[in-house]
PDB file of C-alpha atoms in Angstrom:
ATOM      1  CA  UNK A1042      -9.413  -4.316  16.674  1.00 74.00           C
ATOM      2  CA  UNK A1043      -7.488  -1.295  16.055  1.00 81.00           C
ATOM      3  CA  UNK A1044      -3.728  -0.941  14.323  1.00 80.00           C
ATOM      4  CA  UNK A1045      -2.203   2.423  14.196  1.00 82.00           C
ATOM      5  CA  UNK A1046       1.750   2.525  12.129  1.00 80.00           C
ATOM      6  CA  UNK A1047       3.892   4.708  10.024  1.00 75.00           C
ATOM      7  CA  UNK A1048       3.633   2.703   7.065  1.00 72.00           C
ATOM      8  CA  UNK A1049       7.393   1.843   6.275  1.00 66.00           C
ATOM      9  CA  UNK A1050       8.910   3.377   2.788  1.00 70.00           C
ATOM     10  CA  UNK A1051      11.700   1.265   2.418  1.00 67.00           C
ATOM     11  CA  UNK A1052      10.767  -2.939   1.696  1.00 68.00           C
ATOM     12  CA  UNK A1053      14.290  -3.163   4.001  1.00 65.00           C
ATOM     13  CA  UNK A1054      12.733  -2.789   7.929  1.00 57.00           C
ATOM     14  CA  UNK A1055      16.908  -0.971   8.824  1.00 62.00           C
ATOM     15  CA  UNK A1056      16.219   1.775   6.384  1.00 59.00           C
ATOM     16  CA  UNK A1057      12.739   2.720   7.779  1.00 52.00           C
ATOM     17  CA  UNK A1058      13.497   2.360  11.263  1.00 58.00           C
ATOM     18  CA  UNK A1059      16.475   4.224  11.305  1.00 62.00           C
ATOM     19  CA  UNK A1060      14.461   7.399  10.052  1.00 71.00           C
ATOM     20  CA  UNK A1061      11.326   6.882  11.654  1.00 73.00           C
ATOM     21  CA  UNK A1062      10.625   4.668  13.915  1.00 78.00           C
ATOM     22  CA  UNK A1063      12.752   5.859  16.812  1.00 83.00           C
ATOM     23  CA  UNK A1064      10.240   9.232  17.130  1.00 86.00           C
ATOM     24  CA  UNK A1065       7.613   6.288  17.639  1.00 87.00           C
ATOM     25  CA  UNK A1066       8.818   4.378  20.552  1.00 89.00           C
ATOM     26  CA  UNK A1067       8.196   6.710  23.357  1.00 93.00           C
ATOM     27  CA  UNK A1068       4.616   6.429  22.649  1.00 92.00           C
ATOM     28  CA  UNK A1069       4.359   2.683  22.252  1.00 91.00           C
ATOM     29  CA  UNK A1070       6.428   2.413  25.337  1.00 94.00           C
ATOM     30  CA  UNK A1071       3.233   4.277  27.073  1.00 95.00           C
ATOM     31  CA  UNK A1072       0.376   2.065  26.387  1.00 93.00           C
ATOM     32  CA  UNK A1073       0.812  -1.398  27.006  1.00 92.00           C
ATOM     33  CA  UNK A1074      -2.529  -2.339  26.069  1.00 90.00           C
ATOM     34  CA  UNK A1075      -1.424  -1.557  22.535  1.00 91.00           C
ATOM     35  CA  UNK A1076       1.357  -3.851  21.924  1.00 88.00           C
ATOM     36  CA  UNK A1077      -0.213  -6.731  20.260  1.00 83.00           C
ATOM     37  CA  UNK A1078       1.008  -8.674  17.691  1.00 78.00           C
ATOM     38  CA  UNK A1079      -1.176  -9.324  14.468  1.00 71.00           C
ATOM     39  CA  UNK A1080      -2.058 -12.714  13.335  1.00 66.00           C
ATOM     40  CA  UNK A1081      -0.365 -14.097  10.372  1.00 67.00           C
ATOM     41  CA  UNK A1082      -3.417 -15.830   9.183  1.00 62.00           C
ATOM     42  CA  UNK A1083      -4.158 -12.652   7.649  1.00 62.00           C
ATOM     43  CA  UNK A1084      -0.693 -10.421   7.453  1.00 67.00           C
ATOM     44  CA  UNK A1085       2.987 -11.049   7.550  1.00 66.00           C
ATOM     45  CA  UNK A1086       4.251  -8.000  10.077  1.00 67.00           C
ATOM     46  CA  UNK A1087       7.338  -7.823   8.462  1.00 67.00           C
ATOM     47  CA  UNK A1088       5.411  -6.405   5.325  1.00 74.00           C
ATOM     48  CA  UNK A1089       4.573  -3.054   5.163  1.00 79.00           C
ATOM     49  CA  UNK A1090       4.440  -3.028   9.369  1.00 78.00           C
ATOM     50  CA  UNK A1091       6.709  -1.192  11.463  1.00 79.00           C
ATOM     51  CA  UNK A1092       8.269  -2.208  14.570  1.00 81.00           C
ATOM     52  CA  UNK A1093       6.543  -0.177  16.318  1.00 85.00           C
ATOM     53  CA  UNK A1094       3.086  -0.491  15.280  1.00 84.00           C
ATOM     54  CA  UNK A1095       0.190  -0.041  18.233  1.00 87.00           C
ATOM     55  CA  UNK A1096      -2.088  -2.893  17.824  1.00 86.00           C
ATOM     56  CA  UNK A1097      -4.460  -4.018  20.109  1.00 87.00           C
ATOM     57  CA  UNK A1098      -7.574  -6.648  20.353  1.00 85.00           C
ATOM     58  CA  UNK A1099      -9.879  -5.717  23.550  1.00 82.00           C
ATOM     59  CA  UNK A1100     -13.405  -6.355  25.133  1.00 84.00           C
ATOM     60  CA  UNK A1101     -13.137  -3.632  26.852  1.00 85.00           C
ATOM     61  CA  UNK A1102     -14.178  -0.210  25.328  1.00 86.00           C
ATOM     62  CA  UNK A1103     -12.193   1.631  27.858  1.00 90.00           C
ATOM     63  CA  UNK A1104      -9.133   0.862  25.944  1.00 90.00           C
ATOM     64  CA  UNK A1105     -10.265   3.079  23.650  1.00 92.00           C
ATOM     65  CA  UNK A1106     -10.277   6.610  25.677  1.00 92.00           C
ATOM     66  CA  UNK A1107      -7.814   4.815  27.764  1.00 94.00           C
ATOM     67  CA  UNK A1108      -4.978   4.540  25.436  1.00 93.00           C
ATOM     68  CA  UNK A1109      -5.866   4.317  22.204  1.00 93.00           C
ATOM     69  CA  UNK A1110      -7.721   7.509  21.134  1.00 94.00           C
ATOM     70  CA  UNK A1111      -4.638   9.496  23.066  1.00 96.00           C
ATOM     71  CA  UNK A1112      -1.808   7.306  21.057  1.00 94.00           C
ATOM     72  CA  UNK A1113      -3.449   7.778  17.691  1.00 94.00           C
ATOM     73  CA  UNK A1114      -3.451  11.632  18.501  1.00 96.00           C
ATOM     74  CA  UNK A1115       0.470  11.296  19.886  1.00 94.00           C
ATOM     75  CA  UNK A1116       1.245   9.522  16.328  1.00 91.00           C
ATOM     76  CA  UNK A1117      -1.096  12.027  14.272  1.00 93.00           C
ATOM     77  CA  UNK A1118       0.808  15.056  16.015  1.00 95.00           C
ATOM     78  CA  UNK A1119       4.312  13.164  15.246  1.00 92.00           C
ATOM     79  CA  UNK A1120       3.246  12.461  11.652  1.00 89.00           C
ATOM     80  CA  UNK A1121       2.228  16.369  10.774  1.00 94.00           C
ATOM     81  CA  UNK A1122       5.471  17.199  12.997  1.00 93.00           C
ATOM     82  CA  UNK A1123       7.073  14.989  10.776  1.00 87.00           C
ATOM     83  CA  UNK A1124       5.480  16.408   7.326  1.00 87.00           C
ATOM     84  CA  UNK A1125       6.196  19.875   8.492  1.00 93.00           C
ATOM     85  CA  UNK A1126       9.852  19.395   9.367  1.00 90.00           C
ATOM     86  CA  UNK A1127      10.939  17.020   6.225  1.00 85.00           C
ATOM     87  CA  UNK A1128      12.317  18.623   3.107  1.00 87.00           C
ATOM     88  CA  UNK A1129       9.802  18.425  -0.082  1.00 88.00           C
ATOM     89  CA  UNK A1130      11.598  15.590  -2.471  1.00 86.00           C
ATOM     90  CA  UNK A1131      13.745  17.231  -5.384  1.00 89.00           C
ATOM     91  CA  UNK A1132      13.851  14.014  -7.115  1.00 91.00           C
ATOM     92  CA  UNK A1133      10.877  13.194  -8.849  1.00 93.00           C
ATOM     93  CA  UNK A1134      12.193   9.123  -8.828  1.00 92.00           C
ATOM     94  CA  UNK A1135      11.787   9.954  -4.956  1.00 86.00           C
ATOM     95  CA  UNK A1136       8.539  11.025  -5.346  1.00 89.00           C
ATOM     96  CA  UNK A1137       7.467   7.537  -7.418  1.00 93.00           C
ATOM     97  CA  UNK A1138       9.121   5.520  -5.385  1.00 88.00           C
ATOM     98  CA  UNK A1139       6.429   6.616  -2.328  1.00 86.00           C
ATOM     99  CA  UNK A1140       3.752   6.618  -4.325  1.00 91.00           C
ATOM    100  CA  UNK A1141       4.579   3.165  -5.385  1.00 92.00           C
ATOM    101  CA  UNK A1142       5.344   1.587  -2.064  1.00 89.00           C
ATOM    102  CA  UNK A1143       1.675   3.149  -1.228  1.00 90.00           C
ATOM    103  CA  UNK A1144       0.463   1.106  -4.601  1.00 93.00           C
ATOM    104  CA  UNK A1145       1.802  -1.972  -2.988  1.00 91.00           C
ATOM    105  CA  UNK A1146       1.108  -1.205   0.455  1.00 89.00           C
ATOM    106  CA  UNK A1147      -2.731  -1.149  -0.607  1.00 92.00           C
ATOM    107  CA  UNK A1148      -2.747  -3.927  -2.723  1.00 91.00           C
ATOM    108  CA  UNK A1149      -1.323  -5.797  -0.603  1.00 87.00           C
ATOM    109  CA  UNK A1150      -3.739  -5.043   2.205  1.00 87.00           C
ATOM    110  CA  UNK A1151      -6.727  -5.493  -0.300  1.00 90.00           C
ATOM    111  CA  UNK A1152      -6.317  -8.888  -0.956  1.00 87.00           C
ATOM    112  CA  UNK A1153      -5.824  -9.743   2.130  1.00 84.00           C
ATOM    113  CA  UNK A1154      -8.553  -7.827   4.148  1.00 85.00           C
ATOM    114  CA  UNK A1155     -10.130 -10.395   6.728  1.00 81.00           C
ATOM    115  CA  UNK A1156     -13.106  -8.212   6.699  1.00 86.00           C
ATOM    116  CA  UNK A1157     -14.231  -9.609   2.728  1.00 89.00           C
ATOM    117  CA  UNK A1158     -16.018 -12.253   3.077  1.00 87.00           C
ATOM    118  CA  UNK A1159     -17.934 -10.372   5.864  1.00 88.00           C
ATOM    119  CA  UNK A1160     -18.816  -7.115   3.672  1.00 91.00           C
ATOM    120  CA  UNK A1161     -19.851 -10.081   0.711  1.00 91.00           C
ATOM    121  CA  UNK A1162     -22.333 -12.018   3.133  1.00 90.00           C
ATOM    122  CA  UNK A1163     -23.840  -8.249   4.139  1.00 91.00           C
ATOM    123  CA  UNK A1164     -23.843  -6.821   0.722  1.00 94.00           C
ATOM    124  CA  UNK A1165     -22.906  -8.652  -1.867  1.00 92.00           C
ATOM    125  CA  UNK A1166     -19.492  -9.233  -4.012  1.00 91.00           C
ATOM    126  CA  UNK A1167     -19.698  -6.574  -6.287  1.00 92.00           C
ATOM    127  CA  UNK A1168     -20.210  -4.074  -3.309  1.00 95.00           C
ATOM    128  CA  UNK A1169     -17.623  -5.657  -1.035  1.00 93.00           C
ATOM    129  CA  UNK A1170     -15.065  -5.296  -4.187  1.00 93.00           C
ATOM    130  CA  UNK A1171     -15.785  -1.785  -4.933  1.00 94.00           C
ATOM    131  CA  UNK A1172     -15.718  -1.040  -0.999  1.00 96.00           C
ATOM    132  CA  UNK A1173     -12.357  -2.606  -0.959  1.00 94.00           C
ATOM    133  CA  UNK A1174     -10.678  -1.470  -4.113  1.00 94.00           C
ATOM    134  CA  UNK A1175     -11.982   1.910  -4.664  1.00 95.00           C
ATOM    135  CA  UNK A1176     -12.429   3.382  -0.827  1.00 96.00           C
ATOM    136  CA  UNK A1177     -10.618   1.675   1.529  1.00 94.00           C
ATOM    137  CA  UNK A1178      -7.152   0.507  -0.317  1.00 93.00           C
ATOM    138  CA  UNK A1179      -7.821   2.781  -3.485  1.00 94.00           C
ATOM    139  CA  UNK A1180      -4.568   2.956  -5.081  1.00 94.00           C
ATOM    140  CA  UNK A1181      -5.130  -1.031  -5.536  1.00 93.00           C
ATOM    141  CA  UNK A1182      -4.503  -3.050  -8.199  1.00 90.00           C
ATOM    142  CA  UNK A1183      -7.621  -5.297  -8.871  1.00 88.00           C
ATOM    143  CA  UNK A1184      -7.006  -8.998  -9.693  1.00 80.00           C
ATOM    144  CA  UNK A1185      -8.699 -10.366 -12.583  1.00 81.00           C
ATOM    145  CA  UNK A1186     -10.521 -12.920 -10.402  1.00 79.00           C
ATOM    146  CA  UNK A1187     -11.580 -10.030  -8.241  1.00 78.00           C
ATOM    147  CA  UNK A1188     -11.406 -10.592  -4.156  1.00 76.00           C
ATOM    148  CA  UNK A1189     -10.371 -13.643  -3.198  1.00 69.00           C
ATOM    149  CA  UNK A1190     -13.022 -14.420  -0.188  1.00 69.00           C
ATOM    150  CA  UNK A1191     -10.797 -17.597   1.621  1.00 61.00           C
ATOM    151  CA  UNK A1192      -8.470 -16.160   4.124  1.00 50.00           C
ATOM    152  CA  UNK A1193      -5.124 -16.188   3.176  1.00 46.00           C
ATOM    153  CA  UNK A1194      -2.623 -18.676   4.586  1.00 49.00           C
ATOM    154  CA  UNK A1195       0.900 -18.561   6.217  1.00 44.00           C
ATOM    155  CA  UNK A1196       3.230 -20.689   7.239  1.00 45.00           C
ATOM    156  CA  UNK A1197       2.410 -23.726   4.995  1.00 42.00           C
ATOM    157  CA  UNK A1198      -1.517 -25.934   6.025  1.00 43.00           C
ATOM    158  CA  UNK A1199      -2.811 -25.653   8.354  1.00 43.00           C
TER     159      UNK A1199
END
């Protein structure tokens, strides 16, 4: 499994694509074995997704010299290209506003990891929690009942 995206700064999909996600496309447009879509058993795509997201499922290792180790290095280039080239924010309500999108970004993604209940069964709650909240989505908000270890539902029962 493999999902490589310009996490979007704006909750409204117009205001991030209209900035970003155009410098994306050309490389998306390249590798057809990257546009997936996600399942929503785990993750809406219209949260905290762009349009233009590579995402890709395959057997075949391949894949992964193939197209998706040189597309992660086309969207790392584009990234520092695009840290390089943007003006530093004057406005430190600017600067909040990004660092709480990230906040929410990895919260959200937290409590919704599908790979939970697997790091629980290998090593134990308490490790799978810490792994979760304090490494990979760090800026998290822990819930008081700690990770929820049922997969998350969408789109009403199943």
């Amino acid at each position: 499994l493999a999902i490589v995206d310009f996490q979007p700064l704006h909750p409204d999909e117009d205001s991030h694509s209209t900035i970003y996600e155009h410098i994306l496309k050309p490389i998306k447009e390249k590798y057809d074995n990257l546009k997936g879509r996600m399942s929503s058993k785990f993750y809406d795509e219209t949260q905290f997704f762009s349009k233009e997201m590579l995402f890709a499922r395959f057997e075949d290792g391949k894949i992964v010299n193939d197209d998706l180790f040189p597309a992660f290095k086309s969207y790392v280039e584009t990234h520092v290209d695009l840290v390089k080239n943007t003006p530093q924010a004057k406005n430190p309500q600017d600067v909040q506003h990004v660092f709480e999108r990230q906040q929410a970004y990895d919260t959200y993604s937290a409590d919704r990891d599908p790979a939970a209940g697997l790091f629980a069964a290998m090593f134990g709650k308490e490790w799978a929690e810490d792994f979760i909240y304090d490494f990979l989505f760090s800026l998290s908000e822990r819930s008081e009942e700690g990770l929820n270890l049922a997969p998350p539902m969408f789109g009403g029962p199943p």
